[in-house]
PDB file of C-alpha atoms and ligand atoms in Angstrom:
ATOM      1  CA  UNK A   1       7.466 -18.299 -17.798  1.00  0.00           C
ATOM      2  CA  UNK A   2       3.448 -18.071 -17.793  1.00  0.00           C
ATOM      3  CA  UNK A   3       1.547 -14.789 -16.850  1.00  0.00           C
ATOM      4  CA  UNK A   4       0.648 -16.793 -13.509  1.00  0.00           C
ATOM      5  CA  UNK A   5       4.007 -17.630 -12.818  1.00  0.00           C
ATOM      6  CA  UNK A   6       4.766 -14.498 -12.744  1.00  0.00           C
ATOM      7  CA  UNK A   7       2.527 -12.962 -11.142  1.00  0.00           C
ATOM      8  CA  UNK A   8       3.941 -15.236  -8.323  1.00  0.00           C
ATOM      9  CA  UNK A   9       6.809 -13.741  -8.273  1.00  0.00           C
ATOM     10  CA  UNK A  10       5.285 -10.393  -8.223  1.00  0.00           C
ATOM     11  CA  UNK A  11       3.458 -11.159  -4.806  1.00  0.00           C
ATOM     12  CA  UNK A  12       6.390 -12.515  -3.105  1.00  0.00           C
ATOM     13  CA  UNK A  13       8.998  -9.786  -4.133  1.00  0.00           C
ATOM     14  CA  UNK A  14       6.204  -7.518  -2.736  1.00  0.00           C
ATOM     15  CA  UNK A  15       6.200  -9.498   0.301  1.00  0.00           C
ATOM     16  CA  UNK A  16      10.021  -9.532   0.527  1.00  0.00           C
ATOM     17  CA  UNK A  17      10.230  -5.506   0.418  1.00  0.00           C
ATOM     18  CA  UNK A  18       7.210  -5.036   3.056  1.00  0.00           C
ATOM     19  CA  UNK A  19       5.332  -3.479   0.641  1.00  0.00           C
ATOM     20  CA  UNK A  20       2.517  -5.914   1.064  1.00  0.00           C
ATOM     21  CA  UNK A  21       2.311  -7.951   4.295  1.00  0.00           C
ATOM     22  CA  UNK A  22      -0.738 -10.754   4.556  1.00  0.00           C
ATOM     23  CA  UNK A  23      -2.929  -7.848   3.031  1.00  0.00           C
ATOM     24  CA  UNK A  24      -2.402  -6.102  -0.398  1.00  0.00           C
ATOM     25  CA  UNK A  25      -2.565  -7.614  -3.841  1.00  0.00           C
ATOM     26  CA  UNK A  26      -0.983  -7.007  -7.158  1.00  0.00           C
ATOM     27  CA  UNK A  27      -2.683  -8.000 -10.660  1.00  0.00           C
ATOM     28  CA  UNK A  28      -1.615  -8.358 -14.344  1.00  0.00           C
ATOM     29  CA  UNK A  29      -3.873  -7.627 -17.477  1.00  0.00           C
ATOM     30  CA  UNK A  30      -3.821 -10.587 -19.889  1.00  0.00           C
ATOM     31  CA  UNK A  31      -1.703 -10.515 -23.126  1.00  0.00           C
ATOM     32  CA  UNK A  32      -4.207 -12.606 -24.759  1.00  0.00           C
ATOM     33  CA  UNK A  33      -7.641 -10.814 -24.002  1.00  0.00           C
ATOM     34  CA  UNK A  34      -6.971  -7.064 -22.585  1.00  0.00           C
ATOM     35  CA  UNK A  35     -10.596  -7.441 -21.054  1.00  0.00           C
ATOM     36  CA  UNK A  36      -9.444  -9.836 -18.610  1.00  0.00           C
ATOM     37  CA  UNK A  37      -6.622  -9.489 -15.601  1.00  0.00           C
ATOM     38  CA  UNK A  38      -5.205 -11.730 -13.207  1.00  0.00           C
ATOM     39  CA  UNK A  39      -5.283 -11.685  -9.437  1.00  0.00           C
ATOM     40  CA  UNK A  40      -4.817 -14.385  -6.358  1.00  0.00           C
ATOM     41  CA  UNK A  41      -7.985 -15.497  -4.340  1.00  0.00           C
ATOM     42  CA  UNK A  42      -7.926 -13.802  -1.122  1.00  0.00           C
ATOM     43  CA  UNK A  43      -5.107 -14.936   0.808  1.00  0.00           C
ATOM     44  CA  UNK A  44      -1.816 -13.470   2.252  1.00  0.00           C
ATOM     45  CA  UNK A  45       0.854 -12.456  -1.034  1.00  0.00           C
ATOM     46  CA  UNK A  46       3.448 -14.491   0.236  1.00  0.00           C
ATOM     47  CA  UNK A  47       1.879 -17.760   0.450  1.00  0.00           C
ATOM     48  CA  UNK A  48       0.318 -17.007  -3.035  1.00  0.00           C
ATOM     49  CA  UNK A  49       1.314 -19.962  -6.409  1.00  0.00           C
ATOM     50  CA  UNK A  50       0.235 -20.094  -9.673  1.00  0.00           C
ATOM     51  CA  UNK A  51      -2.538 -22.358  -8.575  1.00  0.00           C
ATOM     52  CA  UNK A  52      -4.175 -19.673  -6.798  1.00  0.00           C
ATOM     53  CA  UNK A  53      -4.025 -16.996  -9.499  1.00  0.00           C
ATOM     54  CA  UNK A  54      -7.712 -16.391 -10.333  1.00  0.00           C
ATOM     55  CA  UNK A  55      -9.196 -15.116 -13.977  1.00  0.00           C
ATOM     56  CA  UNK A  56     -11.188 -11.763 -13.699  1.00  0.00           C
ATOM     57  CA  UNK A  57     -13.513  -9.785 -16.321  1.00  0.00           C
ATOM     58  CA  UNK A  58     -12.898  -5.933 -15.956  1.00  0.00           C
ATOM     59  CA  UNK A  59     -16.446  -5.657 -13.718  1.00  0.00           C
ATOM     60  CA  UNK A  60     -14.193  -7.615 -11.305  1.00  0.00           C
ATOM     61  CA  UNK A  61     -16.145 -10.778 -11.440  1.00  0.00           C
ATOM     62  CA  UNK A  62     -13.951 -14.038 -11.738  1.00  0.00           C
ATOM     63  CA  UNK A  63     -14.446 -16.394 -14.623  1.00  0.00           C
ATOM     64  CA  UNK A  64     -14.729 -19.622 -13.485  1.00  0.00           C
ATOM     65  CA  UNK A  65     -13.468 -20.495  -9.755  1.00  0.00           C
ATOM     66  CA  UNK A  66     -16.712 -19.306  -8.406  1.00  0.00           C
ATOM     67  CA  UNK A  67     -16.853 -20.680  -4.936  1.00  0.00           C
ATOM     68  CA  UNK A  68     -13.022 -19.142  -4.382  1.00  0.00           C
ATOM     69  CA  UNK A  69     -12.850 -16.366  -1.636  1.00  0.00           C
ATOM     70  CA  UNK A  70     -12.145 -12.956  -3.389  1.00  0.00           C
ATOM     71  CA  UNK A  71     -10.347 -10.000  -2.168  1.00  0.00           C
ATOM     72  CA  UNK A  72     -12.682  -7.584  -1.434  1.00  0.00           C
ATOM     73  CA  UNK A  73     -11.254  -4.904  -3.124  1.00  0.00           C
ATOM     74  CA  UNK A  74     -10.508  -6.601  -6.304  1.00  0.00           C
ATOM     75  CA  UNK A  75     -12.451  -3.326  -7.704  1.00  0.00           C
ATOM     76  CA  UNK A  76      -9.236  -1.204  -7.620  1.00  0.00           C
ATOM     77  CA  UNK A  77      -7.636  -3.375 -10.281  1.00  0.00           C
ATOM     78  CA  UNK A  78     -10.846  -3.286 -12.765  1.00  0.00           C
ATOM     79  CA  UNK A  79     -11.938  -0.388 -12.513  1.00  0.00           C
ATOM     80  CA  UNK A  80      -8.441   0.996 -13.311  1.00  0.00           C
ATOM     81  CA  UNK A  81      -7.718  -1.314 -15.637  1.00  0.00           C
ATOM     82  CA  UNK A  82     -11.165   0.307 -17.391  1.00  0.00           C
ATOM     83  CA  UNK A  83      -9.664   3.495 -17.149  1.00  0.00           C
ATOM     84  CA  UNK A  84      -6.352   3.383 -17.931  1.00  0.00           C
ATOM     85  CA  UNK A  85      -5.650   1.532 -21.088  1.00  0.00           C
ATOM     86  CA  UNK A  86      -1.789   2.024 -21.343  1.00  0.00           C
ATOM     87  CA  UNK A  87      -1.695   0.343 -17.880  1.00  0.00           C
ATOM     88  CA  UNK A  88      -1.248  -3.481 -17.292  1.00  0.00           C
ATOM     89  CA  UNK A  89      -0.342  -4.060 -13.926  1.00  0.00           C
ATOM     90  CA  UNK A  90      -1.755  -2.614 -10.468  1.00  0.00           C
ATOM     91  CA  UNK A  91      -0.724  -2.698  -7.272  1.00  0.00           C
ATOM     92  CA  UNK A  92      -2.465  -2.030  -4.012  1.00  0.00           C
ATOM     93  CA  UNK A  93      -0.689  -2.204  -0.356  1.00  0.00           C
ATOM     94  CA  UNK A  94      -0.415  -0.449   2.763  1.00  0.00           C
ATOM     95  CA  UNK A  95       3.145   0.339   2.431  1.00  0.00           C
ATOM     96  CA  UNK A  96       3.815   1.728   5.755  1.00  0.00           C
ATOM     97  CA  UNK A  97       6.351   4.763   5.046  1.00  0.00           C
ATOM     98  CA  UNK A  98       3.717   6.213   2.475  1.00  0.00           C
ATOM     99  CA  UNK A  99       0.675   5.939   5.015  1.00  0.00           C
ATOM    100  CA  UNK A 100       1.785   9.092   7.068  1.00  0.00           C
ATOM    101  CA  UNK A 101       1.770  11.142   3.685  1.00  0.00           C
ATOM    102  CA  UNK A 102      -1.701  10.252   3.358  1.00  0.00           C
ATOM    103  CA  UNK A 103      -2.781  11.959   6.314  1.00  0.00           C
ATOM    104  CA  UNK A 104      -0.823  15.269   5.940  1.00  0.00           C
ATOM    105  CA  UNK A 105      -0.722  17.831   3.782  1.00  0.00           C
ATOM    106  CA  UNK A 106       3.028  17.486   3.242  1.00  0.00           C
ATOM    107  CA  UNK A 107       3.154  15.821  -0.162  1.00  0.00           C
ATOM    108  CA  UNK A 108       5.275  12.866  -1.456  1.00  0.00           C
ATOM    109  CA  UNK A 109       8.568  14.844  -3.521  1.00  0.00           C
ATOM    110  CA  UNK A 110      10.931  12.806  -5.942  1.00  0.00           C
ATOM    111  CA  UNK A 111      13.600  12.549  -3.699  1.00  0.00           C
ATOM    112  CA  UNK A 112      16.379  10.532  -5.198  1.00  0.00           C
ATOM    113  CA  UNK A 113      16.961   8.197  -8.621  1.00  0.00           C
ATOM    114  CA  UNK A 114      15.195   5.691  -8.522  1.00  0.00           C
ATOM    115  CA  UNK A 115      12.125   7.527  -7.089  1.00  0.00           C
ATOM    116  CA  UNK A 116      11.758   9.992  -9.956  1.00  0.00           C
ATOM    117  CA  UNK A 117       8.594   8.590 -11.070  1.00  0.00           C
ATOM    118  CA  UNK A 118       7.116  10.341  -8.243  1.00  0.00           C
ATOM    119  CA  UNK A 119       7.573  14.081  -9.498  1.00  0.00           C
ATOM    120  CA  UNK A 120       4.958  12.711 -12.139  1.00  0.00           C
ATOM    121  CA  UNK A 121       2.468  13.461  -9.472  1.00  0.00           C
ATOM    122  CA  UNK A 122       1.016  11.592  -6.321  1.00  0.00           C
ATOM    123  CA  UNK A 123      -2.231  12.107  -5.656  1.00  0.00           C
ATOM    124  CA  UNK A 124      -4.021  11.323  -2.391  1.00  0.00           C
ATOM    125  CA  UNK A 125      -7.417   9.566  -2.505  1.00  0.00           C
ATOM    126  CA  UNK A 126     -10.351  11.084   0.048  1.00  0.00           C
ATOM    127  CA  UNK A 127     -12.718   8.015   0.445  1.00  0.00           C
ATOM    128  CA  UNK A 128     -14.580  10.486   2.477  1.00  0.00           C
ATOM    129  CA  UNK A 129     -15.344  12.485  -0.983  1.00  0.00           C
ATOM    130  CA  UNK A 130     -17.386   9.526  -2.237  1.00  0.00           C
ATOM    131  CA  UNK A 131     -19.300   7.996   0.520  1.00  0.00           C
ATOM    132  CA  UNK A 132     -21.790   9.448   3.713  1.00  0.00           C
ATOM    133  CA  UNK A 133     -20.288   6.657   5.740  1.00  0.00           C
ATOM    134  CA  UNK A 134     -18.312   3.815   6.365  1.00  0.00           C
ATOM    135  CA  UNK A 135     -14.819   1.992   6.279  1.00  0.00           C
ATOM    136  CA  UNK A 136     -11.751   2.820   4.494  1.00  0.00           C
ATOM    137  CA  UNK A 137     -12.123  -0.354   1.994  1.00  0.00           C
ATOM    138  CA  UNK A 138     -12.541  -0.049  -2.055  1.00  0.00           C
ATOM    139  CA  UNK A 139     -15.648  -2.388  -1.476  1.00  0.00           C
ATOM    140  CA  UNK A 140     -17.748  -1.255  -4.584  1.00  0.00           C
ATOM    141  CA  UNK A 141     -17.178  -0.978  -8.139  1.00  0.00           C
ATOM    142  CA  UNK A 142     -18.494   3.209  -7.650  1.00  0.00           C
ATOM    143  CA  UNK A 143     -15.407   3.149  -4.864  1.00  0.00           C
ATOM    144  CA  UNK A 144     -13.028   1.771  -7.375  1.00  0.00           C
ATOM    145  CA  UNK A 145     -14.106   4.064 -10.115  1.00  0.00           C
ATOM    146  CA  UNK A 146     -13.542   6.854  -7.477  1.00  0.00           C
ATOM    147  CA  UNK A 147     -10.435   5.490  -6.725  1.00  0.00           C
ATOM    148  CA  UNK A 148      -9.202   5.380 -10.123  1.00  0.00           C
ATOM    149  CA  UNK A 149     -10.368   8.998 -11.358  1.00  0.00           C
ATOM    150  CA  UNK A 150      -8.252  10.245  -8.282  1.00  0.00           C
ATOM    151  CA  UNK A 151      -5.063   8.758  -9.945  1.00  0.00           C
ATOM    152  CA  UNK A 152      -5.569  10.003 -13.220  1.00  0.00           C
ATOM    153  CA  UNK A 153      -2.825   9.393 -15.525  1.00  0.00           C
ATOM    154  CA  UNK A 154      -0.682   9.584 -12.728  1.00  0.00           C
ATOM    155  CA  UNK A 155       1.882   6.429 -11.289  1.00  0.00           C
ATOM    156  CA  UNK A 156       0.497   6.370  -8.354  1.00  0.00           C
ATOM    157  CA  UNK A 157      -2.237   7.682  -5.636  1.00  0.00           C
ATOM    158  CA  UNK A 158      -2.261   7.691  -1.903  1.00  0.00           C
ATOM    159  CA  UNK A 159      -5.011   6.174  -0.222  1.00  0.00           C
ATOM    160  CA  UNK A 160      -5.952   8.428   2.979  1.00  0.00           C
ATOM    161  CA  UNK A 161      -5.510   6.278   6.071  1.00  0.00           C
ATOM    162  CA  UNK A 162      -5.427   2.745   4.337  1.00  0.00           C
ATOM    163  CA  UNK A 163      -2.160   2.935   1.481  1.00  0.00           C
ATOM    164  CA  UNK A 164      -1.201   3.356  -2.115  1.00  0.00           C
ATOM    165  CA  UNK A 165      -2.448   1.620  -5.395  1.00  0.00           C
ATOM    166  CA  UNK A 166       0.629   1.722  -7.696  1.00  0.00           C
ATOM    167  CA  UNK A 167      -0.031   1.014 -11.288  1.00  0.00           C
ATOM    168  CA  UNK A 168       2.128   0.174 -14.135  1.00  0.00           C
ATOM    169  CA  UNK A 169       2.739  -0.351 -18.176  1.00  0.00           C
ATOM    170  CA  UNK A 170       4.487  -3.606 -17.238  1.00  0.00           C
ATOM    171  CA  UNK A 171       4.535  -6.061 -14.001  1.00  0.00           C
ATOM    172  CA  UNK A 172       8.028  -5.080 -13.331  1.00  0.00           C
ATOM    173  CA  UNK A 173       7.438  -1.587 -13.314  1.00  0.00           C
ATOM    174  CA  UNK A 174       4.398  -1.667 -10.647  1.00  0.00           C
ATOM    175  CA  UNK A 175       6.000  -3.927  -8.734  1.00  0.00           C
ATOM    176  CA  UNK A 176       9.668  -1.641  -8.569  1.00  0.00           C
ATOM    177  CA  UNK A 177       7.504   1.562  -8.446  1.00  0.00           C
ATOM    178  CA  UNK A 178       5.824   0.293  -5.570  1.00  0.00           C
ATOM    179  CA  UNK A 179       8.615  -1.045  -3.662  1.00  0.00           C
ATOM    180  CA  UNK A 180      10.431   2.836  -4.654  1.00  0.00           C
ATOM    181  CA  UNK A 181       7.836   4.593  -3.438  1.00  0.00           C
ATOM    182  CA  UNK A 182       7.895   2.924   0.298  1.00  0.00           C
ATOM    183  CA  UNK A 183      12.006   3.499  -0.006  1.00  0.00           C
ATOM    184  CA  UNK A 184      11.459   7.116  -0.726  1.00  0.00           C
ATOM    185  CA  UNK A 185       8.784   7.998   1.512  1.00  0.00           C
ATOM    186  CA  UNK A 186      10.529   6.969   4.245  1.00  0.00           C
ATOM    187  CA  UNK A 187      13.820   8.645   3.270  1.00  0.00           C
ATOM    188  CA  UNK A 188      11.912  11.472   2.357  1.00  0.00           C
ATOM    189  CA  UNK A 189      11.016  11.620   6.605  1.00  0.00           C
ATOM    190  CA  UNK A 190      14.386  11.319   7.038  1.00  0.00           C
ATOM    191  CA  UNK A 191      15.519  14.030   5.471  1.00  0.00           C
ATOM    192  CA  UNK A 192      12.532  16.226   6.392  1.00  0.00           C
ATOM    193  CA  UNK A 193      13.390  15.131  10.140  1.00  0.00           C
ATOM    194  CA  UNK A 194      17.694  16.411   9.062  1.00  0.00           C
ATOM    195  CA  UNK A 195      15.964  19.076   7.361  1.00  0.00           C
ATOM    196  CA  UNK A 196      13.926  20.196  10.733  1.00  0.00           C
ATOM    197  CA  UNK A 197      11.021  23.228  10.450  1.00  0.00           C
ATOM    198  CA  UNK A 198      11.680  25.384   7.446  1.00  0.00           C
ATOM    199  CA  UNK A 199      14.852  23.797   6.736  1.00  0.00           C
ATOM    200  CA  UNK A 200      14.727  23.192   3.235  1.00  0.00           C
ATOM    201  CA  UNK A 201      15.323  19.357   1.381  1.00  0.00           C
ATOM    202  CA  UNK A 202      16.417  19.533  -1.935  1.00  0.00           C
ATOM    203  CA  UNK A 203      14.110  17.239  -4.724  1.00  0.00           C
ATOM    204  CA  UNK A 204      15.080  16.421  -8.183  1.00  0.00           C
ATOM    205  CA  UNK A 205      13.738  19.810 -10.046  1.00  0.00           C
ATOM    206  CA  UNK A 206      10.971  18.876 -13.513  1.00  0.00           C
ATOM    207  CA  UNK A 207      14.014  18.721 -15.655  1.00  0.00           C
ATOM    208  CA  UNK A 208      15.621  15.941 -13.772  1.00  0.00           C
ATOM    209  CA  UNK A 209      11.871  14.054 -12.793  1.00  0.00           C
ATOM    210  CA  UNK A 210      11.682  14.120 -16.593  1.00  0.00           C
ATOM    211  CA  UNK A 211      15.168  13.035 -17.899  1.00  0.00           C
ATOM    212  CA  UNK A 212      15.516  10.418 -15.020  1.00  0.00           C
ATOM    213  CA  UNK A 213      11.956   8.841 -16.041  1.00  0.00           C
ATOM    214  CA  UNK A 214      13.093   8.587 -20.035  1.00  0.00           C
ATOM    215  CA  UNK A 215      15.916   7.293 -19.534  1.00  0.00           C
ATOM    216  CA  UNK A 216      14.587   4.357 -17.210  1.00  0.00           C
ATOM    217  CA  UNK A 217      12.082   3.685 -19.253  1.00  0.00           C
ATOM    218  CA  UNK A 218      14.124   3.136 -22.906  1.00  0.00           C
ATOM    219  CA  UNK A 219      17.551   2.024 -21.456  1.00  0.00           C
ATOM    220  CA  UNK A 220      16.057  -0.684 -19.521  1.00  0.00           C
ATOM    221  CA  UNK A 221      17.189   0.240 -16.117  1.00  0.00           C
ATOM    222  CA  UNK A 222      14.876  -1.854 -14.068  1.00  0.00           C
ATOM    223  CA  UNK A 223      15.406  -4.927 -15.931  1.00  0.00           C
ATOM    224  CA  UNK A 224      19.085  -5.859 -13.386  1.00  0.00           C
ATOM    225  CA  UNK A 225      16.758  -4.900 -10.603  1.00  0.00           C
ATOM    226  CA  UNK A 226      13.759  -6.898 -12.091  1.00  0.00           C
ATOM    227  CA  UNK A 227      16.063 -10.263 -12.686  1.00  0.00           C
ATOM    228  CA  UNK A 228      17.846 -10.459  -8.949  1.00  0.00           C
ATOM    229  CA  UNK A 229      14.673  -9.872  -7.662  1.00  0.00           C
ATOM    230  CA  UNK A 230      12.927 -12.652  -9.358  1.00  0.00           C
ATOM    231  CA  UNK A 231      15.993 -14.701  -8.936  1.00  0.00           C
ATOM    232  CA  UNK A 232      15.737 -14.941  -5.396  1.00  0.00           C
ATOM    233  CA  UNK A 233      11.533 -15.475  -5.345  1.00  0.00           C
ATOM    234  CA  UNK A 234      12.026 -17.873  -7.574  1.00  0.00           C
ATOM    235  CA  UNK A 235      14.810 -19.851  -5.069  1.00  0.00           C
ATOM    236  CA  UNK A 236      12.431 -19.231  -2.119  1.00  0.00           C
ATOM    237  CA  UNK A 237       9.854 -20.983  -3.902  1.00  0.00           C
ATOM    238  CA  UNK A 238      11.816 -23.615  -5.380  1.00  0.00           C
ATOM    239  CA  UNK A 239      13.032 -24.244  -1.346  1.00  0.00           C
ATOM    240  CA  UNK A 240       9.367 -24.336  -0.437  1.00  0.00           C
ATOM    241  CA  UNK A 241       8.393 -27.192  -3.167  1.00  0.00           C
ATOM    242  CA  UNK A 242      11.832 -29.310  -2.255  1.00  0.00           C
ATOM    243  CA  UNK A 243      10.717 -28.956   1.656  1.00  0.00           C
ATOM    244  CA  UNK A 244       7.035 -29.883   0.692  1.00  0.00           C
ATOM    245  CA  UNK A 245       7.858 -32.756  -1.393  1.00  0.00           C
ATOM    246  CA  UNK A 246      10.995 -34.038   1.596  1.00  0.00           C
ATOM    247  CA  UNK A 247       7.409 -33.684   4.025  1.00  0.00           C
ATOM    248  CA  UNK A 248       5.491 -35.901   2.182  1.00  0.00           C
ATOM    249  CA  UNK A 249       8.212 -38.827   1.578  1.00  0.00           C
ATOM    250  CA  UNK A 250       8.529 -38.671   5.470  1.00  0.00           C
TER     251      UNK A 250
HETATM  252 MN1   MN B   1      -6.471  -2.272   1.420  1.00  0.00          MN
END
């Protein structure tokens, strides 16, 4: 499978989880050139294909395809792509569960398995730190820098008001993080809500965070999750091409 392709299925697995609806993006750092990443033109993820995957330079600018419309904050993905070496893949959505996190002080816990990542550290993003004035959008390459010095070497940042950016050594582990963060936010309310005032939630302690992460990372735990979920994009899509192809015969 090429890079595009799946990046494809990256986009629509996003789609499928609500993680992304017709906003939010995901992008993949070349193998071939790590100066260069991969990202759709600006439409919604789940109507992206490989023919819309566009070729980027780290400053964000594509590299051929220059009359295509661009996400606007494509910035997120270079300028954390700049930063963060060890990273090739980078999410960005408005992941609804996570959003209320972002405008409390009550911060995002590792919760359960699969969410463990998150006792890494979740930091939220201020845009109000950075600029006098003006929307909540990563519109400038200073805004993405920002951005991208507020998540550290961390997983994963909030975005105050707006959503996450979820980054990643691999595609598959962006794109499960991100869908595991919006699953454990929102049981995370849930138990809060059980828990009521001062009742007190139990979270997976530094010991567990820490075990939980090594072993998911070298025993390959995400790769059953990584191959149903791709099994079924890929189906969608292939039931999208048939039903294109029975249009045009008609
Ligand atoms: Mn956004």
């Amino acid at each position: 499978m090429s890079e595009r392709e799946e990046l494809v299925l990256a986009y629509r697995i996003l789609a499928a989880h609500g993680v992304v609806d017709a906003y939010g993006h995901v992008s993949l750092r070349t193998a071939k050139n790590p100066n260069r990443y991969l990202l759709a033109r600006a439409m919604a993820p789940e109507l992206v294909t490989a023919d819309d995957i566009l070729e980027f330079d780290l400053d964000s600018n594509p590299v051929k395809d220059l009359k295509a419309a661009l996400y606007l904050e494509r910035y997120i993905h270079g300028e954390i792509f700049k930063r963060r070496p060890d990273i090739n893949a980078v999410v960005h959505n408005h992941s609804p569960s996570v959003i209320p996190f972002g405008v409390t002080t009550a911060p995002l816990r590792p919760l359960f398995n699969t969410g463990a990542f998150i006792g890494e550290g979740v930091p939220t993003f201020e845009i109000r730190d950075f600029q006098e004035s003006g929307d909540l959008i990563i519109k400038t390459p200073a805004l993405g820098a920002a951005l991208a010095s507020t998540l550290g070497a961390r997983p994963a940042a909030l975005m105050r008001g707006h959503g996450a950016v979820v980054v990643g050594e691999s595609l598959m582990l962006a794109v499960v993080r991100s869908v595991y963060l919006e699953l454990s936010a929102r049981l995370q309310m849930q138990a809060m809500l059980i828990a009521g005032p001062g009742g007190n939630v139990v979270y997976l302690n530094e010991r567990e965070v820490a075990a939980t992460n090594a072993r998911q990372v070298s025993a390959g735990t995400w790769k059953r999750t990584w191959d149903l979920w791709c099994a079924k994009a890929q189906a969608q899509i292939e039931m999208e091409q048939k039903a294109k192809r029975r249009r045009r015969r008609m």
